[in-house]
mmCIF file of C-alpha atoms in Angstrom:
data_model
loop_
_atom_site.group_PDB
_atom_site.id
_atom_site.type_symbol
_atom_site.label_atom_id
_atom_site.label_comp_id
_atom_site.label_asym_id
_atom_site.label_seq_id
_atom_site.Cartn_x
_atom_site.Cartn_y
_atom_site.Cartn_z
ATOM 1 C CA UNK A 25 -50.804 -27.524 -6.841
ATOM 2 C CA UNK A 26 -53.451 -25.252 -5.196
ATOM 3 C CA UNK A 27 -53.649 -21.747 -6.716
ATOM 4 C CA UNK A 28 -52.605 -20.083 -3.415
ATOM 5 C CA UNK A 29 -49.433 -22.192 -3.205
ATOM 6 C CA UNK A 30 -48.724 -21.584 -6.870
ATOM 7 C CA UNK A 31 -48.921 -17.817 -6.372
ATOM 8 C CA UNK A 32 -46.679 -18.024 -3.299
ATOM 9 C CA UNK A 33 -44.114 -20.008 -5.245
ATOM 10 C CA UNK A 34 -44.157 -17.464 -8.069
ATOM 11 C CA UNK A 35 -43.644 -14.606 -5.595
ATOM 12 C CA UNK A 36 -40.722 -16.539 -4.116
ATOM 13 C CA UNK A 37 -39.286 -17.056 -7.582
ATOM 14 C CA UNK A 38 -39.413 -13.338 -8.283
ATOM 15 C CA UNK A 39 -37.694 -12.610 -4.969
ATOM 16 C CA UNK A 40 -34.834 -15.060 -5.657
ATOM 17 C CA UNK A 41 -34.375 -13.841 -9.224
ATOM 18 C CA UNK A 42 -34.506 -10.239 -8.000
ATOM 19 C CA UNK A 43 -31.773 -10.937 -5.486
ATOM 20 C CA UNK A 44 -29.555 -12.442 -8.173
ATOM 21 C CA UNK A 45 -30.216 -9.480 -10.461
ATOM 22 C CA UNK A 46 -29.307 -7.137 -7.617
ATOM 23 C CA UNK A 47 -26.032 -8.958 -7.094
ATOM 24 C CA UNK A 48 -25.333 -8.763 -10.835
ATOM 25 C CA UNK A 49 -25.907 -4.997 -10.909
ATOM 26 C CA UNK A 50 -23.880 -4.614 -7.721
ATOM 27 C CA UNK A 51 -20.893 -6.414 -9.235
ATOM 28 C CA UNK A 52 -21.031 -4.229 -12.345
ATOM 29 C CA UNK A 53 -21.307 -1.018 -10.289
ATOM 30 C CA UNK A 54 -18.451 -2.180 -8.084
ATOM 31 C CA UNK A 55 -16.334 -2.830 -11.162
ATOM 32 C CA UNK A 56 -16.940 0.708 -12.406
ATOM 33 C CA UNK A 57 -15.575 2.295 -9.231
ATOM 34 C CA UNK A 58 -11.930 3.167 -8.727
ATOM 35 C CA UNK A 59 -10.043 0.190 -7.298
ATOM 36 C CA UNK A 60 -9.196 1.613 -3.822
ATOM 37 C CA UNK A 61 -12.784 2.664 -3.110
ATOM 38 C CA UNK A 62 -14.168 -0.686 -4.214
ATOM 39 C CA UNK A 63 -11.679 -2.531 -2.034
ATOM 40 C CA UNK A 64 -12.357 -0.458 1.054
ATOM 41 C CA UNK A 65 -16.116 -0.370 1.117
ATOM 42 C CA UNK A 66 -15.915 -3.491 3.291
ATOM 43 C CA UNK A 67 -12.954 -4.639 5.341
ATOM 44 C CA UNK A 68 -9.423 -6.004 5.236
ATOM 45 C CA UNK A 69 -7.299 -8.616 6.942
ATOM 46 C CA UNK A 70 -3.828 -7.934 8.285
ATOM 47 C CA UNK A 71 -1.422 -10.872 8.555
ATOM 48 C CA UNK A 72 1.313 -11.184 11.179
ATOM 49 C CA UNK A 73 3.921 -13.876 11.766
ATOM 50 C CA UNK A 74 5.717 -13.515 15.099
ATOM 51 C CA UNK A 75 8.672 -15.753 15.965
ATOM 52 C CA UNK A 76 11.407 -15.951 18.576
ATOM 53 C CA UNK A 77 13.377 -18.371 20.748
ATOM 54 C CA UNK A 78 13.978 -15.973 23.653
ATOM 55 C CA UNK A 79 12.750 -12.568 24.864
ATOM 56 C CA UNK A 80 13.510 -10.837 21.526
ATOM 57 C CA UNK A 81 11.151 -11.543 18.620
ATOM 58 C CA UNK A 82 10.636 -10.735 14.955
ATOM 59 C CA UNK A 83 7.257 -9.751 13.486
ATOM 60 C CA UNK A 84 6.551 -9.892 9.744
ATOM 61 C CA UNK A 85 3.396 -7.943 8.862
ATOM 62 C CA UNK A 86 1.484 -8.095 5.576
ATOM 63 C CA UNK A 87 -0.712 -5.010 5.224
ATOM 64 C CA UNK A 88 -2.816 -3.913 2.271
ATOM 65 C CA UNK A 89 -0.587 -1.392 0.504
ATOM 66 C CA UNK A 90 -2.919 1.455 -0.413
ATOM 67 C CA UNK A 91 -4.793 1.191 2.886
ATOM 68 C CA UNK A 92 -1.514 1.392 4.812
ATOM 69 C CA UNK A 93 -0.465 4.497 2.893
ATOM 70 C CA UNK A 94 -3.843 6.130 3.484
ATOM 71 C CA UNK A 95 -3.800 5.284 7.186
ATOM 72 C CA UNK A 96 -0.323 6.811 7.486
ATOM 73 C CA UNK A 97 -1.909 10.013 6.095
ATOM 74 C CA UNK A 98 0.245 10.152 2.994
ATOM 75 C CA UNK A 99 -0.603 11.846 -0.287
ATOM 76 C CA UNK A 100 -2.471 10.290 -3.200
ATOM 77 C CA UNK A 101 0.818 9.884 -5.065
ATOM 78 C CA UNK A 102 1.726 7.250 -2.468
ATOM 79 C CA UNK A 103 -1.520 5.302 -2.056
ATOM 80 C CA UNK A 104 -2.495 5.454 -5.736
ATOM 81 C CA UNK A 105 0.744 3.788 -6.882
ATOM 82 C CA UNK A 106 -0.079 0.645 -8.859
ATOM 83 C CA UNK A 107 3.245 -0.647 -10.199
ATOM 84 C CA UNK A 108 5.377 -2.652 -7.780
ATOM 85 C CA UNK A 109 8.488 -0.572 -8.547
ATOM 86 C CA UNK A 110 6.687 2.648 -7.695
ATOM 87 C CA UNK A 111 5.124 1.132 -4.573
ATOM 88 C CA UNK A 112 8.563 0.099 -3.334
ATOM 89 C CA UNK A 113 9.849 3.609 -4.051
ATOM 90 C CA UNK A 114 6.979 5.180 -2.124
ATOM 91 C CA UNK A 115 7.532 2.838 0.823
ATOM 92 C CA UNK A 116 11.185 3.864 0.908
ATOM 93 C CA UNK A 117 10.438 7.580 0.613
ATOM 94 C CA UNK A 118 7.776 7.381 3.324
ATOM 95 C CA UNK A 119 9.615 4.839 5.470
ATOM 96 C CA UNK A 120 9.414 6.863 8.706
ATOM 97 C CA UNK A 121 5.672 7.588 8.396
ATOM 98 C CA UNK A 122 4.868 3.948 7.623
ATOM 99 C CA UNK A 123 6.953 2.594 10.515
ATOM 100 C CA UNK A 124 5.483 5.159 12.886
ATOM 101 C CA UNK A 125 1.941 4.097 11.982
ATOM 102 C CA UNK A 126 2.630 0.366 12.232
ATOM 103 C CA UNK A 127 4.507 0.550 15.548
ATOM 104 C CA UNK A 128 1.721 2.622 17.097
ATOM 105 C CA UNK A 129 -0.870 0.085 16.022
ATOM 106 C CA UNK A 130 0.977 -3.204 16.523
ATOM 107 C CA UNK A 131 2.782 -3.991 19.773
ATOM 108 C CA UNK A 132 4.646 -6.818 21.511
ATOM 109 C CA UNK A 133 5.239 -7.034 25.269
ATOM 110 C CA UNK A 134 7.280 -9.386 27.449
ATOM 111 C CA UNK A 135 6.053 -9.941 31.003
ATOM 112 C CA UNK A 136 3.845 -6.852 30.440
ATOM 113 C CA UNK A 137 6.861 -4.650 29.612
ATOM 114 C CA UNK A 138 6.741 -3.050 26.127
ATOM 115 C CA UNK A 139 9.294 -4.346 23.630
ATOM 116 C CA UNK A 140 11.137 -1.774 21.507
ATOM 117 C CA UNK A 141 10.544 -2.148 17.749
ATOM 118 C CA UNK A 142 13.219 -1.567 15.110
ATOM 119 C CA UNK A 143 12.592 -1.911 11.357
ATOM 120 C CA UNK A 144 14.586 -4.747 9.782
ATOM 121 C CA UNK A 145 15.413 -3.302 6.370
ATOM 122 C CA UNK A 146 13.120 -1.724 3.818
ATOM 123 C CA UNK A 147 9.515 -2.776 3.323
ATOM 124 C CA UNK A 148 8.706 -5.161 0.478
ATOM 125 C CA UNK A 149 5.564 -5.629 -1.641
ATOM 126 C CA UNK A 150 3.843 -8.868 -2.572
ATOM 127 C CA UNK A 151 0.488 -9.748 -4.107
ATOM 128 C CA UNK A 152 -2.375 -11.558 -2.381
ATOM 129 C CA UNK A 153 -5.367 -12.385 -4.577
ATOM 130 C CA UNK A 154 -4.409 -9.589 -7.018
ATOM 131 C CA UNK A 155 -4.134 -7.015 -4.205
ATOM 132 C CA UNK A 156 -0.779 -5.440 -3.303
ATOM 133 C CA UNK A 157 0.332 -5.925 0.299
ATOM 134 C CA UNK A 158 3.258 -4.148 1.946
ATOM 135 C CA UNK A 159 5.520 -6.490 3.917
ATOM 136 C CA UNK A 160 6.947 -4.740 6.989
ATOM 137 C CA UNK A 161 9.468 -6.590 9.188
ATOM 138 C CA UNK A 162 10.118 -5.425 12.750
ATOM 139 C CA UNK A 163 12.590 -6.710 15.334
ATOM 140 C CA UNK A 164 11.381 -6.271 18.930
ATOM 141 C CA UNK A 165 13.963 -5.849 21.679
ATOM 142 C CA UNK A 166 12.374 -7.212 24.855
ATOM 143 C CA UNK A 167 13.990 -6.605 28.238
ATOM 144 C CA UNK A 168 14.113 -9.603 30.540
ATOM 145 C CA UNK A 169 15.800 -12.946 31.020
ATOM 146 C CA UNK A 170 14.695 -16.513 31.489
ATOM 147 C CA UNK A 171 11.220 -17.871 30.849
ATOM 148 C CA UNK A 172 8.601 -15.174 30.448
ATOM 149 C CA UNK A 173 5.354 -14.528 28.584
ATOM 150 C CA UNK A 174 4.888 -12.549 25.388
ATOM 151 C CA UNK A 175 1.724 -10.733 24.420
ATOM 152 C CA UNK A 176 0.794 -9.488 20.931
ATOM 153 C CA UNK A 177 -1.649 -6.614 20.388
ATOM 154 C CA UNK A 178 -3.089 -5.226 17.153
ATOM 155 C CA UNK A 179 -5.164 -2.118 16.532
ATOM 156 C CA UNK A 180 -4.355 -1.920 12.825
ATOM 157 C CA UNK A 181 -6.855 -0.123 10.588
ATOM 158 C CA UNK A 182 -9.555 0.622 13.201
ATOM 159 C CA UNK A 183 -13.093 1.675 12.332
ATOM 160 C CA UNK A 184 -12.294 5.210 13.545
ATOM 161 C CA UNK A 185 -10.019 5.775 10.550
ATOM 162 C CA UNK A 186 -13.147 5.289 8.379
ATOM 163 C CA UNK A 187 -11.271 3.614 5.507
ATOM 164 C CA UNK A 188 -12.418 0.080 6.415
ATOM 165 C CA UNK A 189 -14.382 -1.599 9.170
ATOM 166 C CA UNK A 190 -14.144 -4.797 11.239
ATOM 167 C CA UNK A 191 -10.455 -5.381 10.549
ATOM 168 C CA UNK A 192 -9.090 -8.764 11.623
ATOM 169 C CA UNK A 193 -5.415 -9.472 12.231
ATOM 170 C CA UNK A 194 -4.500 -13.113 11.597
ATOM 171 C CA UNK A 195 -1.514 -13.996 13.792
ATOM 172 C CA UNK A 196 0.697 -17.055 13.453
ATOM 173 C CA UNK A 197 3.321 -17.435 16.171
ATOM 174 C CA UNK A 198 6.169 -19.582 17.434
ATOM 175 C CA UNK A 199 6.960 -18.101 20.844
ATOM 176 C CA UNK A 200 7.698 -19.258 24.381
ATOM 177 C CA UNK A 201 7.876 -22.866 23.233
ATOM 178 C CA UNK A 202 4.375 -22.638 21.731
ATOM 179 C CA UNK A 203 3.169 -22.722 18.131
ATOM 180 C CA UNK A 204 -0.303 -21.524 17.260
ATOM 181 C CA UNK A 205 -2.519 -18.956 15.623
ATOM 182 C CA UNK A 206 -5.177 -16.455 16.599
ATOM 183 C CA UNK A 207 -7.508 -13.816 15.195
ATOM 184 C CA UNK A 208 -7.240 -10.369 16.792
ATOM 185 C CA UNK A 209 -10.195 -7.992 16.505
ATOM 186 C CA UNK A 210 -11.274 -4.676 18.021
ATOM 187 C CA UNK A 211 -13.248 -6.612 20.634
ATOM 188 C CA UNK A 212 -10.299 -8.939 21.395
ATOM 189 C CA UNK A 213 -7.113 -7.096 20.373
ATOM 190 C CA UNK A 214 -4.534 -8.896 22.538
ATOM 191 C CA UNK A 215 -3.126 -12.411 22.506
ATOM 192 C CA UNK A 216 -1.229 -13.610 25.578
ATOM 193 C CA UNK A 217 0.858 -16.567 24.504
ATOM 194 C CA UNK A 218 -0.187 -19.703 26.357
ATOM 195 C CA UNK A 219 -3.410 -18.277 27.806
ATOM 196 C CA UNK A 220 -5.915 -18.851 24.999
ATOM 197 C CA UNK A 221 -7.394 -22.299 25.242
ATOM 198 C CA UNK A 222 -7.924 -24.589 22.301
ATOM 199 C CA UNK A 223 -11.699 -24.002 22.472
ATOM 200 C CA UNK A 224 -11.160 -20.274 21.985
ATOM 201 C CA UNK A 225 -8.906 -20.896 18.991
ATOM 202 C CA UNK A 226 -11.468 -23.272 17.487
ATOM 203 C CA UNK A 227 -14.230 -20.687 17.862
ATOM 204 C CA UNK A 228 -12.181 -17.903 16.270
ATOM 205 C CA UNK A 229 -11.287 -19.852 13.154
ATOM 206 C CA UNK A 230 -14.736 -21.471 12.885
ATOM 207 C CA UNK A 231 -16.279 -17.986 12.639
ATOM 208 C CA UNK A 232 -13.552 -16.892 10.244
ATOM 209 C CA UNK A 233 -14.381 -19.830 7.946
ATOM 210 C CA UNK A 234 -18.105 -19.049 8.066
ATOM 211 C CA UNK A 235 -17.415 -15.399 7.318
ATOM 212 C CA UNK A 236 -15.150 -16.281 4.414
ATOM 213 C CA UNK A 237 -17.794 -18.417 2.715
ATOM 214 C CA UNK A 238 -20.534 -15.814 3.212
ATOM 215 C CA UNK A 239 -18.342 -13.010 1.890
ATOM 216 C CA UNK A 240 -17.162 -15.047 -1.093
ATOM 217 C CA UNK A 241 -19.807 -14.570 -3.767
ATOM 218 C CA UNK A 242 -17.991 -16.887 -6.181
ATOM 219 C CA UNK A 243 -18.201 -19.866 -3.806
ATOM 220 C CA UNK A 244 -21.864 -19.122 -3.032
ATOM 221 C CA UNK A 245 -22.685 -18.851 -6.741
ATOM 222 C CA UNK A 246 -21.059 -22.231 -7.383
ATOM 223 C CA UNK A 247 -23.096 -23.778 -4.590
ATOM 224 C CA UNK A 248 -26.297 -22.136 -5.860
ATOM 225 C CA UNK A 249 -25.634 -23.362 -9.401
ATOM 226 C CA UNK A 250 -25.256 -26.901 -8.048
ATOM 227 C CA UNK A 251 -28.532 -26.618 -6.139
ATOM 228 C CA UNK A 252 -30.400 -25.294 -9.178
ATOM 229 C CA UNK A 253 -29.308 -28.360 -11.165
ATOM 230 C CA UNK A 254 -30.089 -30.899 -8.419
ATOM 231 C CA UNK A 255 -33.498 -32.541 -8.555
ATOM 232 C CA UNK A 256 -33.502 -34.898 -5.588
ATOM 233 C CA UNK A 257 -32.250 -34.719 -2.007
ATOM 234 C CA UNK A 258 -29.947 -37.639 -2.797
ATOM 235 C CA UNK A 259 -28.350 -35.597 -5.599
ATOM 236 C CA UNK A 260 -27.711 -32.735 -3.186
ATOM 237 C CA UNK A 261 -26.144 -34.997 -0.555
ATOM 238 C CA UNK A 262 -23.844 -36.769 -3.043
ATOM 239 C CA UNK A 263 -22.846 -33.539 -4.807
ATOM 240 C CA UNK A 264 -22.242 -31.602 -1.594
ATOM 241 C CA UNK A 265 -20.215 -34.497 -0.180
ATOM 242 C CA UNK A 266 -18.007 -34.631 -3.291
ATOM 243 C CA UNK A 267 -17.457 -30.874 -3.161
ATOM 244 C CA UNK A 268 -16.691 -30.998 0.584
ATOM 245 C CA UNK A 269 -14.181 -33.840 0.336
ATOM 246 C CA UNK A 270 -12.432 -32.258 -2.650
ATOM 247 C CA UNK A 271 -12.013 -28.751 -1.289
ATOM 248 C CA UNK A 272 -11.072 -30.069 2.167
ATOM 249 C CA UNK A 273 -8.159 -31.998 0.637
ATOM 250 C CA UNK A 274 -6.666 -29.071 -1.268
ATOM 251 C CA UNK A 275 -7.491 -26.546 1.453
ATOM 252 C CA UNK A 276 -5.416 -28.410 4.045
ATOM 253 C CA UNK A 277 -2.578 -29.153 1.620
ATOM 254 C CA UNK A 278 -2.384 -25.568 0.353
ATOM 255 C CA UNK A 279 -2.808 -23.906 3.753
ATOM 256 C CA UNK A 280 0.103 -25.930 5.133
ATOM 257 C CA UNK A 281 2.340 -25.191 2.159
ATOM 258 C CA UNK A 282 2.362 -28.715 0.708
ATOM 259 C CA UNK A 283 0.725 -27.496 -2.520
ATOM 260 C CA UNK A 284 1.316 -24.066 -3.997
ATOM 261 C CA UNK A 285 -0.758 -22.918 -6.981
ATOM 262 C CA UNK A 286 -0.676 -19.205 -7.948
ATOM 263 C CA UNK A 287 -3.868 -17.204 -7.435
ATOM 264 C CA UNK A 288 -3.545 -16.088 -11.082
ATOM 265 C CA UNK A 289 -4.482 -19.669 -12.025
ATOM 266 C CA UNK A 290 -6.862 -20.550 -9.187
ATOM 267 C CA UNK A 291 -9.162 -17.513 -9.366
ATOM 268 C CA UNK A 292 -10.011 -17.692 -13.110
ATOM 269 C CA UNK A 293 -10.605 -21.457 -12.860
ATOM 270 C CA UNK A 294 -13.040 -20.895 -9.972
ATOM 271 C CA UNK A 295 -14.981 -18.508 -12.219
ATOM 272 C CA UNK A 296 -14.920 -21.082 -15.043
ATOM 273 C CA UNK A 297 -16.268 -23.755 -12.687
ATOM 274 C CA UNK A 298 -19.319 -21.615 -11.945
ATOM 275 C CA UNK A 299 -19.904 -20.983 -15.646
ATOM 276 C CA UNK A 300 -19.727 -24.703 -16.507
ATOM 277 C CA UNK A 301 -22.306 -25.733 -13.885
ATOM 278 C CA UNK A 302 -24.653 -22.791 -14.571
ATOM 279 C CA UNK A 303 -24.535 -23.308 -18.367
ATOM 280 C CA UNK A 304 -25.372 -26.992 -17.845
ATOM 281 C CA UNK A 305 -28.489 -25.828 -15.990
ATOM 282 C CA UNK A 306 -29.418 -23.542 -18.905
ATOM 283 C CA UNK A 307 -28.981 -26.353 -21.417
ATOM 284 C CA UNK A 308 -31.403 -28.483 -19.427
ATOM 285 C CA UNK A 309 -29.376 -31.675 -19.492
ATOM 286 C CA UNK A 310 -31.395 -34.745 -18.667
ATOM 287 C CA UNK A 311 -31.076 -36.076 -15.140
ATOM 288 C CA UNK A 312 -29.518 -39.364 -16.290
ATOM 289 C CA UNK A 313 -26.930 -37.643 -18.464
ATOM 290 C CA UNK A 314 -26.207 -35.041 -15.791
ATOM 291 C CA UNK A 315 -25.569 -37.764 -13.248
ATOM 292 C CA UNK A 316 -22.653 -39.093 -15.303
ATOM 293 C CA UNK A 317 -20.718 -35.826 -15.491
ATOM 294 C CA UNK A 318 -21.829 -33.938 -12.392
ATOM 295 C CA UNK A 319 -19.930 -35.885 -9.734
ATOM 296 C CA UNK A 320 -16.447 -35.908 -11.376
ATOM 297 C CA UNK A 321 -16.822 -32.279 -12.486
ATOM 298 C CA UNK A 322 -17.903 -31.138 -9.030
ATOM 299 C CA UNK A 323 -15.038 -33.051 -7.414
ATOM 300 C CA UNK A 324 -12.487 -31.575 -9.826
ATOM 301 C CA UNK A 325 -13.721 -28.040 -9.332
ATOM 302 C CA UNK A 326 -13.965 -28.641 -5.590
ATOM 303 C CA UNK A 327 -10.203 -29.220 -5.581
ATOM 304 C CA UNK A 328 -9.744 -25.769 -7.107
ATOM 305 C CA UNK A 329 -12.146 -24.090 -4.680
ATOM 306 C CA UNK A 330 -10.144 -25.547 -1.806
ATOM 307 C CA UNK A 331 -7.103 -23.627 -3.040
ATOM 308 C CA UNK A 332 -9.237 -20.480 -3.015
ATOM 309 C CA UNK A 333 -10.357 -21.104 0.577
ATOM 310 C CA UNK A 334 -6.717 -21.549 1.637
ATOM 311 C CA UNK A 335 -5.780 -18.126 0.269
ATOM 312 C CA UNK A 336 -7.913 -16.519 2.997
ATOM 313 C CA UNK A 337 -5.447 -17.761 5.646
ATOM 314 C CA UNK A 338 -2.208 -17.860 3.641
ATOM 315 C CA UNK A 339 -0.493 -19.932 6.342
ATOM 316 C CA UNK A 340 2.467 -21.494 4.584
ATOM 317 C CA UNK A 341 5.490 -21.036 6.840
ATOM 318 C CA UNK A 342 7.489 -24.005 8.059
ATOM 319 C CA UNK A 343 5.939 -25.642 11.080
ATOM 320 C CA UNK A 344 2.393 -25.113 9.846
ATOM 321 C CA UNK A 345 1.471 -28.634 10.927
ATOM 322 C CA UNK A 346 1.261 -27.152 14.427
ATOM 323 C CA UNK A 347 -1.575 -24.925 13.160
ATOM 324 C CA UNK A 348 -3.700 -27.896 12.131
ATOM 325 C CA UNK A 349 -6.391 -27.121 14.751
ATOM 326 C CA UNK A 350 -6.901 -23.637 13.295
ATOM 327 C CA UNK A 351 -7.074 -24.998 9.764
ATOM 328 C CA UNK A 352 -9.583 -27.703 10.661
ATOM 329 C CA UNK A 353 -11.729 -25.189 12.560
ATOM 330 C CA UNK A 354 -11.702 -22.817 9.597
ATOM 331 C CA UNK A 355 -12.735 -25.648 7.272
ATOM 332 C CA UNK A 356 -15.529 -26.806 9.595
ATOM 333 C CA UNK A 357 -16.829 -23.228 9.654
ATOM 334 C CA UNK A 358 -17.040 -23.335 5.866
ATOM 335 C CA UNK A 359 -18.789 -26.717 5.878
ATOM 336 C CA UNK A 360 -21.412 -25.818 8.480
ATOM 337 C CA UNK A 361 -22.241 -22.553 6.679
ATOM 338 C CA UNK A 362 -22.508 -24.468 3.409
ATOM 339 C CA UNK A 363 -24.957 -26.912 5.001
ATOM 340 C CA UNK A 364 -27.062 -24.038 6.351
ATOM 341 C CA UNK A 365 -27.262 -22.488 2.880
ATOM 342 C CA UNK A 366 -28.308 -25.842 1.392
ATOM 343 C CA UNK A 367 -30.907 -26.411 4.130
ATOM 344 C CA UNK A 368 -32.465 -23.009 3.431
ATOM 345 C CA UNK A 369 -32.318 -22.892 -0.370
ATOM 346 C CA UNK A 370 -32.981 -26.462 -1.513
ATOM 347 C CA UNK A 371 -36.520 -26.697 -0.073
ATOM 348 C CA UNK A 372 -37.363 -23.350 -1.689
ATOM 349 C CA UNK A 373 -36.009 -24.490 -5.054
ATOM 350 C CA UNK A 374 -37.941 -27.768 -4.719
ATOM 351 C CA UNK A 375 -41.124 -25.779 -4.180
ATOM 352 C CA UNK A 376 -40.422 -23.659 -7.266
ATOM 353 C CA UNK A 377 -39.887 -26.741 -9.446
ATOM 354 C CA UNK A 378 -43.466 -27.829 -8.711
ATOM 355 C CA UNK A 379 -44.837 -24.755 -10.482
ATOM 356 C CA UNK A 380 -45.477 -24.225 -14.164
ATOM 357 C CA UNK A 381 -42.713 -21.586 -14.140
ATOM 358 C CA UNK A 382 -40.009 -24.104 -13.199
ATOM 359 C CA UNK A 383 -38.089 -23.813 -16.480
ATOM 360 C CA UNK A 384 -38.344 -20.004 -16.465
ATOM 361 C CA UNK A 385 -37.015 -19.878 -12.925
ATOM 362 C CA UNK A 386 -34.017 -22.082 -13.829
ATOM 363 C CA UNK A 387 -33.115 -19.816 -16.749
ATOM 364 C CA UNK A 388 -33.760 -16.589 -14.832
ATOM 365 C CA UNK A 389 -31.541 -17.705 -11.944
ATOM 366 C CA UNK A 390 -28.768 -19.302 -14.004
ATOM 367 C CA UNK A 391 -28.347 -16.504 -16.560
ATOM 368 C CA UNK A 392 -27.185 -13.849 -14.036
ATOM 369 C CA UNK A 393 -24.793 -16.390 -12.506
ATOM 370 C CA UNK A 394 -23.255 -17.025 -15.927
ATOM 371 C CA UNK A 395 -23.028 -13.284 -16.678
ATOM 372 C CA UNK A 396 -21.320 -12.393 -13.387
ATOM 373 C CA UNK A 397 -18.973 -15.371 -13.620
ATOM 374 C CA UNK A 398 -17.951 -14.440 -17.161
ATOM 375 C CA UNK A 399 -17.074 -10.970 -15.881
ATOM 376 C CA UNK A 400 -15.063 -12.490 -13.008
ATOM 377 C CA UNK A 401 -13.251 -14.809 -15.427
ATOM 378 C CA UNK A 402 -12.177 -11.966 -17.729
ATOM 379 C CA UNK A 403 -11.282 -9.725 -14.784
ATOM 380 C CA UNK A 404 -9.148 -12.393 -13.109
ATOM 381 C CA UNK A 405 -7.120 -13.388 -16.164
ATOM 382 C CA UNK A 406 -3.759 -11.641 -16.033
ATOM 383 C CA UNK A 407 -2.967 -10.559 -19.563
ATOM 384 C CA UNK A 408 0.656 -10.951 -20.658
ATOM 385 C CA UNK A 409 0.853 -7.420 -22.089
#
């Protein structure tokens, strides 16, 4: 290789290794911060299920617990609560403040007339990916008779509150004889049932899938570890195809409630999958030997990653088959983003392998992946005591 190209490749190697080192340090710094601050440096997703067979409807909202308590301007005693029993107690004590906040930020109308919300019992708490979410149920009394049109609006956790940014509200609905789903954002906060076309729904969930892959460092690390170990374009195509087929199967099954595996199992196994592939790169397995184990291992771990992708939507209510378009769009968003990452990184890694520093680059890139994944694995294991 000409000296100029060799120097360029070495510079590129240092850049890629530097980026991985930066991510490693970032994960460790993030781990050292208090949990609420670490969670709210970025964003959150609110979940809403709205159902009804006439004018009146019921909305079940899942909202990140500590963020909800902060947004309702409650004291640290409320939003710092960590045990479920104490969280339930705080929700009961602060019932009026919580309901006031939610009903000001989430609204339902019928033929453009506001529906009157009434809380249906006390709020509950459930866990999503090791984060506590408050479950608030509201019954909306909507004036009117006969066929009409509902509209759902969400302004939950806006940027102006400064706790999070770019909040998305994922809405699943069975209203006005229609079943579907939508993503409400600050730029598009209102859903009029029956007005959004299928193309709009496809675009929303395609972008949501792309965003989920890009924001999920564990999935990107797994993909990067696979690329580091691949030597030929054919290897990349076969490996990526196996991973795609596997996680597509479990994603669709889990998102529609056919398969239900607790996050306490899925998340540690995802971390283990990254460690296995990255350690294989460090051990420098021969290409022939690697070919025998890589495909079945990638397929098996792909099944687990699909369960992780499904947790981003958490659509598991009865009738989810009607949400198939949203699920497929979300999955396609993941696949296209994955292909873009491969198209960008594989040629660069191929260039680096042609230099004398090829082995050093493999070790320098794989070691941080193993270190971060080991931390994730330990952090995600729920200890029984």
